[in-house]
Tab-separated table of C-alpha atoms in Angstrom:
chain	number	residue	atom	x	y	z
A	1	MET	CA	0.028	-0.161	0.089
A	2	GLU	CA	0.689	3.704	-0.638
A	3	LYS	CA	0.930	6.597	2.354
A	4	TRP	CA	-0.647	9.772	0.903
A	5	ASN	CA	2.368	11.854	2.238
A	6	VAL	CA	-0.291	14.641	1.606
A	7	PRO	CA	-3.665	13.278	1.510
A	8	ALA	CA	-6.715	15.318	0.284
A	9	VAL	CA	-7.397	18.483	0.840
A	10	GLY	CA	-9.476	18.791	4.264
A	11	ILE	CA	-7.754	15.582	5.085
A	12	MET	CA	-4.431	16.698	6.007
A	13	MET	CA	-5.642	20.186	8.596
A	14	MET	CA	-8.279	17.475	10.351
A	15	ALA	CA	-5.459	14.659	10.793
A	16	MET	CA	-3.125	17.457	12.404
A	17	SER	CA	-5.756	18.707	14.718
A	18	VAL	CA	-6.898	15.552	16.040
A	19	ILE	CA	-3.686	14.181	16.692
A	20	GLY	CA	-1.765	17.438	18.007
A	21	CYS	CA	-5.313	16.705	20.735
A	22	ASN	CA	-4.033	13.023	20.957
A	23	SER	CA	-0.463	13.225	21.023
A	24	SER	CA	-0.382	11.463	25.106
A	25	SER	CA	-1.822	8.442	23.740
A	26	ARG	CA	1.757	7.479	21.551
A	27	GLY	CA	4.247	5.452	22.662
A	28	GLU	CA	2.160	2.603	24.184
A	29	SER	CA	2.400	-1.166	22.531
A	30	SER	CA	0.204	-3.383	21.560
A	31	ALA	CA	2.065	-5.622	24.126
A	32	GLU	CA	1.146	-3.804	26.838
A	33	ALA	CA	-2.673	-2.940	25.779
A	34	ALA	CA	-3.053	-6.942	25.407
A	35	SER	CA	-1.330	-7.447	29.036
A	36	ALA	CA	-4.482	-6.041	30.375
A	37	GLN	CA	-6.707	-8.885	29.110
A	38	PRO	CA	-10.456	-7.957	28.667
A	39	ALA	CA	-12.739	-9.636	30.781
A	40	THR	CA	-13.649	-13.591	28.965
A	41	SER	CA	-17.403	-12.320	29.630
A	42	ALA	CA	-16.489	-9.599	26.922
A	43	LEU	CA	-15.423	-11.974	24.581
A	44	LEU	CA	-17.531	-13.473	21.765
A	45	GLY	CA	-15.948	-16.210	20.053
A	46	ASN	CA	-12.765	-18.005	20.835
A	47	PHE	CA	-9.917	-16.385	18.856
A	48	ASN	CA	-6.494	-17.927	19.384
A	49	ALA	CA	-3.591	-16.358	19.176
A	50	ASP	CA	-1.322	-19.087	18.878
A	51	SER	CA	-3.348	-20.463	16.326
A	52	ALA	CA	-2.985	-16.944	14.128
A	53	TYR	CA	0.666	-16.602	14.962
A	54	GLN	CA	0.940	-20.259	13.019
A	55	TYR	CA	-0.995	-19.261	9.684
A	56	VAL	CA	1.279	-16.334	9.556
A	57	ALA	CA	4.491	-18.717	9.863
A	58	ASP	CA	2.789	-21.669	7.231
A	59	GLN	CA	2.578	-18.540	5.065
A	60	VAL	CA	6.034	-17.383	5.342
A	61	ALA	CA	7.083	-20.810	5.288
A	62	PHE	CA	6.284	-20.736	1.492
A	63	GLY	CA	8.351	-18.172	0.861
A	64	PRO	CA	8.075	-14.467	-0.546
A	65	ARG	CA	4.025	-14.649	-2.480
A	66	VAL	CA	4.854	-12.741	-5.409
A	67	PRO	CA	2.612	-13.557	-8.213
A	68	GLY	CA	2.964	-16.249	-10.766
A	69	THR	CA	5.609	-17.958	-8.189
A	70	ASP	CA	5.520	-21.458	-6.824
A	71	ALA	CA	5.083	-19.842	-3.385
A	72	HIS	CA	2.354	-17.908	-4.457
A	73	ARG	CA	0.679	-20.952	-5.845
A	74	ALA	CA	1.411	-22.983	-3.136
A	75	CYS	CA	0.100	-20.303	-0.771
A	76	ARG	CA	-3.357	-20.049	-2.632
A	77	ASN	CA	-3.977	-23.278	-1.975
A	78	TYR	CA	-2.991	-23.358	1.687
A	79	ILE	CA	-5.319	-20.833	1.830
A	80	ILE	CA	-8.302	-22.260	-0.284
A	81	ASP	CA	-8.056	-25.858	1.611
A	82	LYS	CA	-8.049	-23.780	5.019
A	83	LEU	CA	-11.255	-22.288	4.304
A	84	GLU	CA	-12.581	-25.477	3.017
A	85	ALA	CA	-11.428	-27.519	6.303
A	86	PHE	CA	-12.986	-24.593	8.341
A	87	GLY	CA	-16.310	-25.256	6.979
A	88	ALA	CA	-17.030	-21.969	4.879
A	89	ASP	CA	-20.326	-22.202	3.062
A	90	SER	CA	-18.703	-21.646	-0.272
A	91	VAL	CA	-15.115	-20.774	-1.556
A	92	ILE	CA	-14.833	-18.878	-4.499
A	93	THR	CA	-11.187	-18.372	-6.697
A	94	GLN	CA	-11.791	-15.271	-9.187
A	95	ASP	CA	-8.779	-15.745	-11.196
A	96	ALA	CA	-7.442	-13.398	-13.989
A	97	THR	CA	-4.026	-11.821	-15.497
A	98	VAL	CA	-3.632	-8.469	-14.574
A	99	THR	CA	-1.236	-6.005	-16.440
A	100	ALA	CA	1.545	-4.392	-13.502
A	101	TYR	CA	2.833	-0.662	-14.057
A	102	ASN	CA	5.800	-2.289	-15.432
A	103	GLY	CA	4.161	-4.112	-18.064
A	104	ASP	CA	4.089	-7.783	-16.050
A	105	GLN	CA	1.724	-10.099	-16.335
A	106	LEU	CA	0.160	-11.052	-12.913
A	107	PRO	CA	-1.746	-14.549	-12.672
A	108	ILE	CA	-3.462	-13.416	-9.611
A	109	SER	CA	-6.481	-15.181	-7.563
A	110	ASN	CA	-8.874	-13.693	-5.300
A	111	ILE	CA	-10.414	-16.248	-2.753
A	112	ILE	CA	-13.794	-15.208	-1.219
A	113	ALA	CA	-15.321	-17.378	1.531
A	114	GLY	CA	-19.021	-16.981	2.401
A	115	PHE	CA	-20.347	-17.981	5.797
A	116	ASN	CA	-24.462	-17.969	6.524
A	117	LEU	CA	-25.563	-17.698	2.422
A	118	ASN	CA	-29.147	-17.399	3.740
A	119	LYS	CA	-28.537	-14.280	5.671
A	120	ALA	CA	-30.087	-10.807	3.814
A	121	LYS	CA	-27.524	-8.688	5.625
A	122	ARG	CA	-23.670	-9.162	5.174
A	123	ILE	CA	-20.662	-7.678	6.024
A	124	LEU	CA	-17.580	-8.100	4.189
A	125	LEU	CA	-14.014	-8.549	5.905
A	126	ALA	CA	-11.134	-8.478	3.728
A	127	ALA	CA	-7.296	-9.198	3.841
A	128	HIS	CA	-4.807	-8.933	0.920
A	129	TRP	CA	-2.348	-12.210	0.772
A	130	ASP	CA	0.609	-11.461	-2.159
A	131	SER	CA	3.962	-9.744	-0.983
A	132	ARG	CA	5.792	-7.396	-2.188
A	133	PRO	CA	8.456	-8.821	-5.413
A	134	TRP	CA	11.302	-5.567	-4.064
A	135	ALA	CA	12.631	-4.567	-0.685
A	136	ASP	CA	12.514	-1.248	-1.935
A	137	MET	CA	12.886	0.223	1.489
A	138	GLU	CA	16.250	-1.550	2.643
A	139	GLU	CA	18.662	1.175	3.184
A	140	SER	CA	21.410	-0.824	0.284
A	141	MET	CA	20.749	-0.349	-2.810
A	142	ASP	CA	21.889	-4.217	-3.691
A	143	LEU	CA	19.088	-5.458	-1.386
A	144	ARG	CA	16.310	-3.583	-3.123
A	145	ASN	CA	15.700	-6.292	-5.702
A	146	GLN	CA	15.136	-9.255	-3.791
A	147	PRO	CA	11.131	-10.149	-2.951
A	148	VAL	CA	9.635	-9.358	0.837
A	149	LEU	CA	8.542	-12.344	3.136
A	150	GLY	CA	5.617	-10.408	4.192
A	151	ALA	CA	4.937	-11.783	7.501
A	152	ASN	CA	3.235	-8.700	8.455
A	153	ASP	CA	2.391	-7.327	5.114
A	154	GLY	CA	-0.194	-9.454	3.853
A	155	GLY	CA	0.604	-12.476	5.966
A	156	SER	CA	-1.176	-11.465	9.256
A	157	GLY	CA	-4.178	-10.261	7.893
A	158	VAL	CA	-4.597	-13.338	5.948
A	159	ALA	CA	-3.727	-15.252	9.522
A	160	VAL	CA	-6.330	-13.071	11.691
A	161	LEU	CA	-8.799	-13.925	9.006
A	162	LEU	CA	-8.391	-17.619	9.004
A	163	GLU	CA	-8.596	-17.333	12.499
A	164	ILE	CA	-12.008	-15.790	12.385
A	165	ALA	CA	-13.315	-18.061	9.889
A	166	ARG	CA	-12.115	-21.133	12.187
A	167	ASN	CA	-14.620	-19.082	14.657
A	168	LEU	CA	-17.020	-18.603	12.388
A	169	ALA	CA	-17.690	-22.397	11.588
A	170	GLU	CA	-18.027	-23.426	14.977
A	171	LYS	CA	-20.385	-20.522	15.995
A	172	GLN	CA	-22.759	-18.945	13.646
A	173	PRO	CA	-22.949	-14.935	13.704
A	174	SER	CA	-26.208	-13.577	13.376
A	175	VAL	CA	-25.600	-12.081	10.049
A	176	GLY	CA	-23.889	-13.396	6.571
A	177	VAL	CA	-20.077	-13.154	6.729
A	178	ASP	CA	-17.860	-13.118	3.424
A	179	LEU	CA	-14.353	-13.177	3.407
A	180	ILE	CA	-12.194	-11.721	0.697
A	181	PHE	CA	-8.169	-12.344	0.271
A	182	PHE	CA	-6.934	-9.891	-2.297
A	183	ASP	CA	-4.092	-10.670	-4.998
A	184	ALA	CA	-1.797	-8.243	-6.018
A	185	GLU	CA	-2.124	-5.213	-3.746
A	186	ASP	CA	1.682	-5.298	-3.631
A	187	TYR	CA	2.701	-4.697	-6.894
A	188	GLY	CA	2.401	-1.097	-6.903
A	189	ASN	CA	4.882	1.808	-8.380
A	190	HIS	CA	6.199	3.944	-5.337
A	191	ASP	CA	7.481	6.889	-7.565
A	192	GLY	CA	6.191	10.121	-6.410
A	193	PHE	CA	3.667	9.449	-3.650
A	194	GLY	CA	-0.154	10.331	-3.823
A	195	THR	CA	0.624	9.828	-7.869
A	196	ASN	CA	0.464	5.938	-8.466
A	197	ALA	CA	-2.704	5.307	-6.650
A	198	ASP	CA	-3.990	2.688	-9.541
A	199	THR	CA	-0.512	0.892	-9.765
A	200	TRP	CA	-1.840	-0.834	-6.584
A	201	CYS	CA	-4.618	-3.079	-4.948
A	202	LEU	CA	-4.362	-4.655	-8.573
A	203	GLY	CA	-6.788	-7.536	-7.505
A	204	ALA	CA	-9.075	-5.662	-5.633
A	205	GLN	CA	-9.610	-3.420	-8.472
A	206	TYR	CA	-10.155	-6.305	-11.057
A	207	TRP	CA	-12.714	-7.785	-8.509
A	208	ALA	CA	-14.484	-4.307	-8.598
A	209	ASP	CA	-14.657	-4.581	-12.171
A	210	ASN	CA	-16.245	-7.969	-12.176
A	211	ILE	CA	-17.880	-8.177	-8.502
A	212	VAL	CA	-18.630	-11.530	-7.631
A	213	PRO	CA	-20.581	-13.010	-5.723
A	214	TYR	CA	-22.994	-9.648	-5.343
A	215	ARG	CA	-25.434	-7.788	-7.309
A	216	THR	CA	-25.805	-4.399	-6.611
A	217	ASP	CA	-28.661	-4.731	-4.382
A	218	ASN	CA	-27.001	-7.233	-2.122
A	219	LEU	CA	-23.690	-5.940	-1.573
A	220	PRO	CA	-22.446	-6.379	2.366
A	221	VAL	CA	-23.815	-3.313	4.565
A	222	TYR	CA	-19.799	-2.561	5.250
A	223	GLY	CA	-16.446	-3.918	5.085
A	224	ILE	CA	-13.106	-4.522	7.421
A	225	LEU	CA	-9.946	-4.364	6.081
A	226	LEU	CA	-6.738	-5.745	7.633
A	227	ASP	CA	-3.074	-5.074	6.626
A	228	MET	CA	-0.053	-5.506	9.023
A	229	VAL	CA	-2.574	-6.024	12.159
A	230	GLY	CA	0.759	-8.282	13.513
A	231	GLY	CA	3.958	-6.008	13.985
A	232	ARG	CA	5.259	-5.976	17.706
A	233	ASN	CA	4.468	-2.384	19.471
A	234	ALA	CA	1.572	-1.800	16.802
A	235	ARG	CA	-1.113	0.754	17.503
A	236	PHE	CA	-3.688	1.422	15.177
A	237	HIS	CA	-4.836	4.835	14.205
A	238	TYR	CA	-7.961	6.170	12.200
A	239	GLU	CA	-6.991	5.603	8.610
A	240	ALA	CA	-8.242	9.212	7.321
A	241	PHE	CA	-10.535	7.668	4.206
A	242	SER	CA	-11.616	5.131	6.630
A	243	GLN	CA	-13.070	7.845	8.731
A	244	GLN	CA	-14.396	10.105	6.148
A	245	ASN	CA	-16.250	7.518	3.859
A	246	ALA	CA	-16.869	4.842	6.090
A	247	GLU	CA	-17.624	6.027	9.465
A	248	THR	CA	-20.277	3.321	10.568
A	249	PRO	CA	-17.595	0.313	10.533
A	250	THR	CA	-14.460	2.883	11.817
A	251	ILE	CA	-16.689	3.558	14.710
A	252	LYS	CA	-18.186	-0.291	15.460
A	253	VAL	CA	-13.902	-1.279	15.457
A	254	TRP	CA	-12.683	1.326	17.523
A	255	SER	CA	-15.177	1.414	20.153
A	256	GLU	CA	-15.312	-2.380	20.455
A	257	ALA	CA	-11.674	-2.600	20.974
A	258	GLU	CA	-11.873	0.194	23.406
A	259	ARG	CA	-14.729	-1.536	25.621
A	260	LEU	CA	-11.885	-5.143	24.862
A	261	GLY	CA	-9.404	-2.866	26.607
A	262	TYR	CA	-7.179	-2.482	23.845
A	263	GLY	CA	-7.510	1.551	23.855
A	264	ASP	CA	-4.018	1.518	24.102
A	265	THR	CA	-3.957	0.020	20.469
A	266	PHE	CA	-6.562	0.967	18.739
A	267	ILE	CA	-6.124	5.047	18.754
A	268	ARG	CA	-8.508	7.145	18.589
A	269	SER	CA	-6.970	9.942	16.116
A	270	ILE	CA	-6.242	9.974	12.678
A	271	GLY	CA	-2.645	8.724	11.321
A	272	GLY	CA	-2.647	9.772	8.018
A	273	ALA	CA	-4.425	8.286	4.637
A	274	ILE	CA	-3.286	6.018	2.352
A	275	THR	CA	-4.110	3.920	-0.590
A	276	ASP	CA	-5.223	0.195	0.199
A	277	ASP	CA	-7.864	-1.965	-1.352
A	278	HIS	CA	-10.356	-0.091	1.633
A	279	ILE	CA	-10.341	2.281	-1.421
A	280	VAL	CA	-11.480	0.320	-3.891
A	281	LEU	CA	-14.100	-1.506	-1.984
A	282	THR	CA	-16.041	1.724	-0.504
A	283	ARG	CA	-15.810	2.850	-4.465
A	284	ALA	CA	-17.615	-0.186	-4.882
A	285	GLY	CA	-20.589	0.289	-2.616
A	286	ILE	CA	-19.130	-1.279	0.610
A	287	PRO	CA	-18.119	1.134	2.868
A	288	THR	CA	-14.723	0.074	4.592
A	289	THR	CA	-12.694	0.839	7.012
A	290	ASP	CA	-8.734	-0.107	7.439
A	291	ILE	CA	-7.500	-1.563	10.516
A	292	VAL	CA	-3.562	-0.894	9.124
A	293	GLU	CA	-0.538	0.539	11.182
A	294	LEU	CA	0.138	3.402	9.615
A	295	ASN	CA	1.710	5.935	12.158
A	296	ASN	CA	4.357	3.858	13.814
A	297	VAL	CA	6.200	5.406	16.966
A	298	GLU	CA	9.404	4.990	15.561
A	299	THR	CA	8.695	6.114	11.851
A	300	SER	CA	5.577	8.025	12.264
A	301	SER	CA	4.394	6.207	9.466
A	302	PHE	CA	3.981	2.386	8.331
A	303	PRO	CA	6.279	-0.092	10.718
A	304	PRO	CA	10.079	0.148	10.195
A	305	THR	CA	10.163	-3.936	8.198
A	306	TRP	CA	7.845	-2.329	5.955
A	307	HIS	CA	9.192	-3.424	2.212
A	308	THR	CA	12.094	-4.478	3.834
A	309	LEU	CA	13.945	-7.999	4.089
A	310	HIS	CA	13.259	-7.768	8.006
A	311	ASP	CA	9.587	-8.467	7.957
A	312	ASP	CA	9.735	-11.721	8.938
A	313	MET	CA	8.419	-14.133	11.965
A	314	GLU	CA	10.513	-12.304	14.355
A	315	HIS	CA	8.493	-9.014	14.461
A	316	ILE	CA	5.149	-10.432	14.570
A	317	ASP	CA	3.586	-10.360	17.826
A	318	ARG	CA	0.733	-12.675	19.118
A	319	SER	CA	-0.468	-9.931	21.348
A	320	THR	CA	-1.440	-7.369	18.518
A	321	LEU	CA	-2.995	-10.571	16.459
A	322	LYS	CA	-5.018	-11.310	19.810
A	323	ALA	CA	-5.880	-7.758	19.922
A	324	VAL	CA	-7.208	-7.189	16.629
A	325	GLY	CA	-8.679	-10.451	16.493
A	326	GLU	CA	-10.924	-10.435	19.008
A	327	THR	CA	-11.884	-7.142	17.747
A	328	VAL	CA	-13.080	-7.680	14.881
A	329	LEU	CA	-14.896	-11.362	16.349
A	330	ASN	CA	-16.887	-9.287	18.615
A	331	VAL	CA	-17.944	-6.967	16.204
A	332	VAL	CA	-18.698	-9.597	13.911
A	333	TYR	CA	-20.950	-11.427	16.770
A	334	LYS	CA	-22.249	-8.309	17.898
A	335	GLU	CA	-24.194	-7.542	14.587
A	336	LYS	CA	-27.735	-7.041	14.339
A	337	PRO	CA	-30.041	-9.170	11.227
A	338	PHE	CA	-32.197	-6.544	9.198
């Protein structure tokens, strides 16, 4: 994904004023937040952080999941197998070839799983499962052409969704839930931040042009996107476009996190605006909020491991996975039907 250093008109001023009023929240770690465990009675479902951690490790073991590689094909099959083993009511693969900004032809697969297909009211959970083909944030120029393992950037969101899928199969929610694992999110052009937005999120863009399994009259009422949700000491601020265009799911997620004792991990201030799959979903008619670490305490931007060779298992934190997974699962189980 791409961070907008100069967000759309009005968002920058809004972000500056809100962040300025909430600077006391900076520096809190996800481990500290997770140490104040929520009361068992407050939790709905049984999100297992150890299982989620293993799902990240399983993906990383394939290697970088760059479209067109053996690791990419193996991970595609792994995700499908997990969803089918967990008892999803349907698993659809949307296979296509898309053209990257540099002319590369990318074989992609968007993977879509449905639960409670008979429910009219549906919500959508999403993540991207590919990893960056170039470690272009490495300091050494010699390393920048190497692919990224993507433990956090790609692997963590998938892992949380898989553990949520396991829960949904064991205990049905009151609404329908769809999971979309988008491909080719991370093949974009970094040159000139804010000017190459369309080079990112290629899988989501293809889906928006060929929407499945919905019609225009049965779209999910909202969506939640998970991206880089497993890093150490992660804090999740409001993403500006989410807060502006998907207020309902944004409020639901951050309010539930606070109720569960994760208020030091989910920060009620705007951290910035980014290009990510949620933009495509919102434009397609599904207002979607993005849970993403975009105001790291060290970098004031994405985590230090972002698009580097250090995005590996050493920097994945069970406590962060747990905070995100329990929060999203609670939002799902609290949702009421029409």
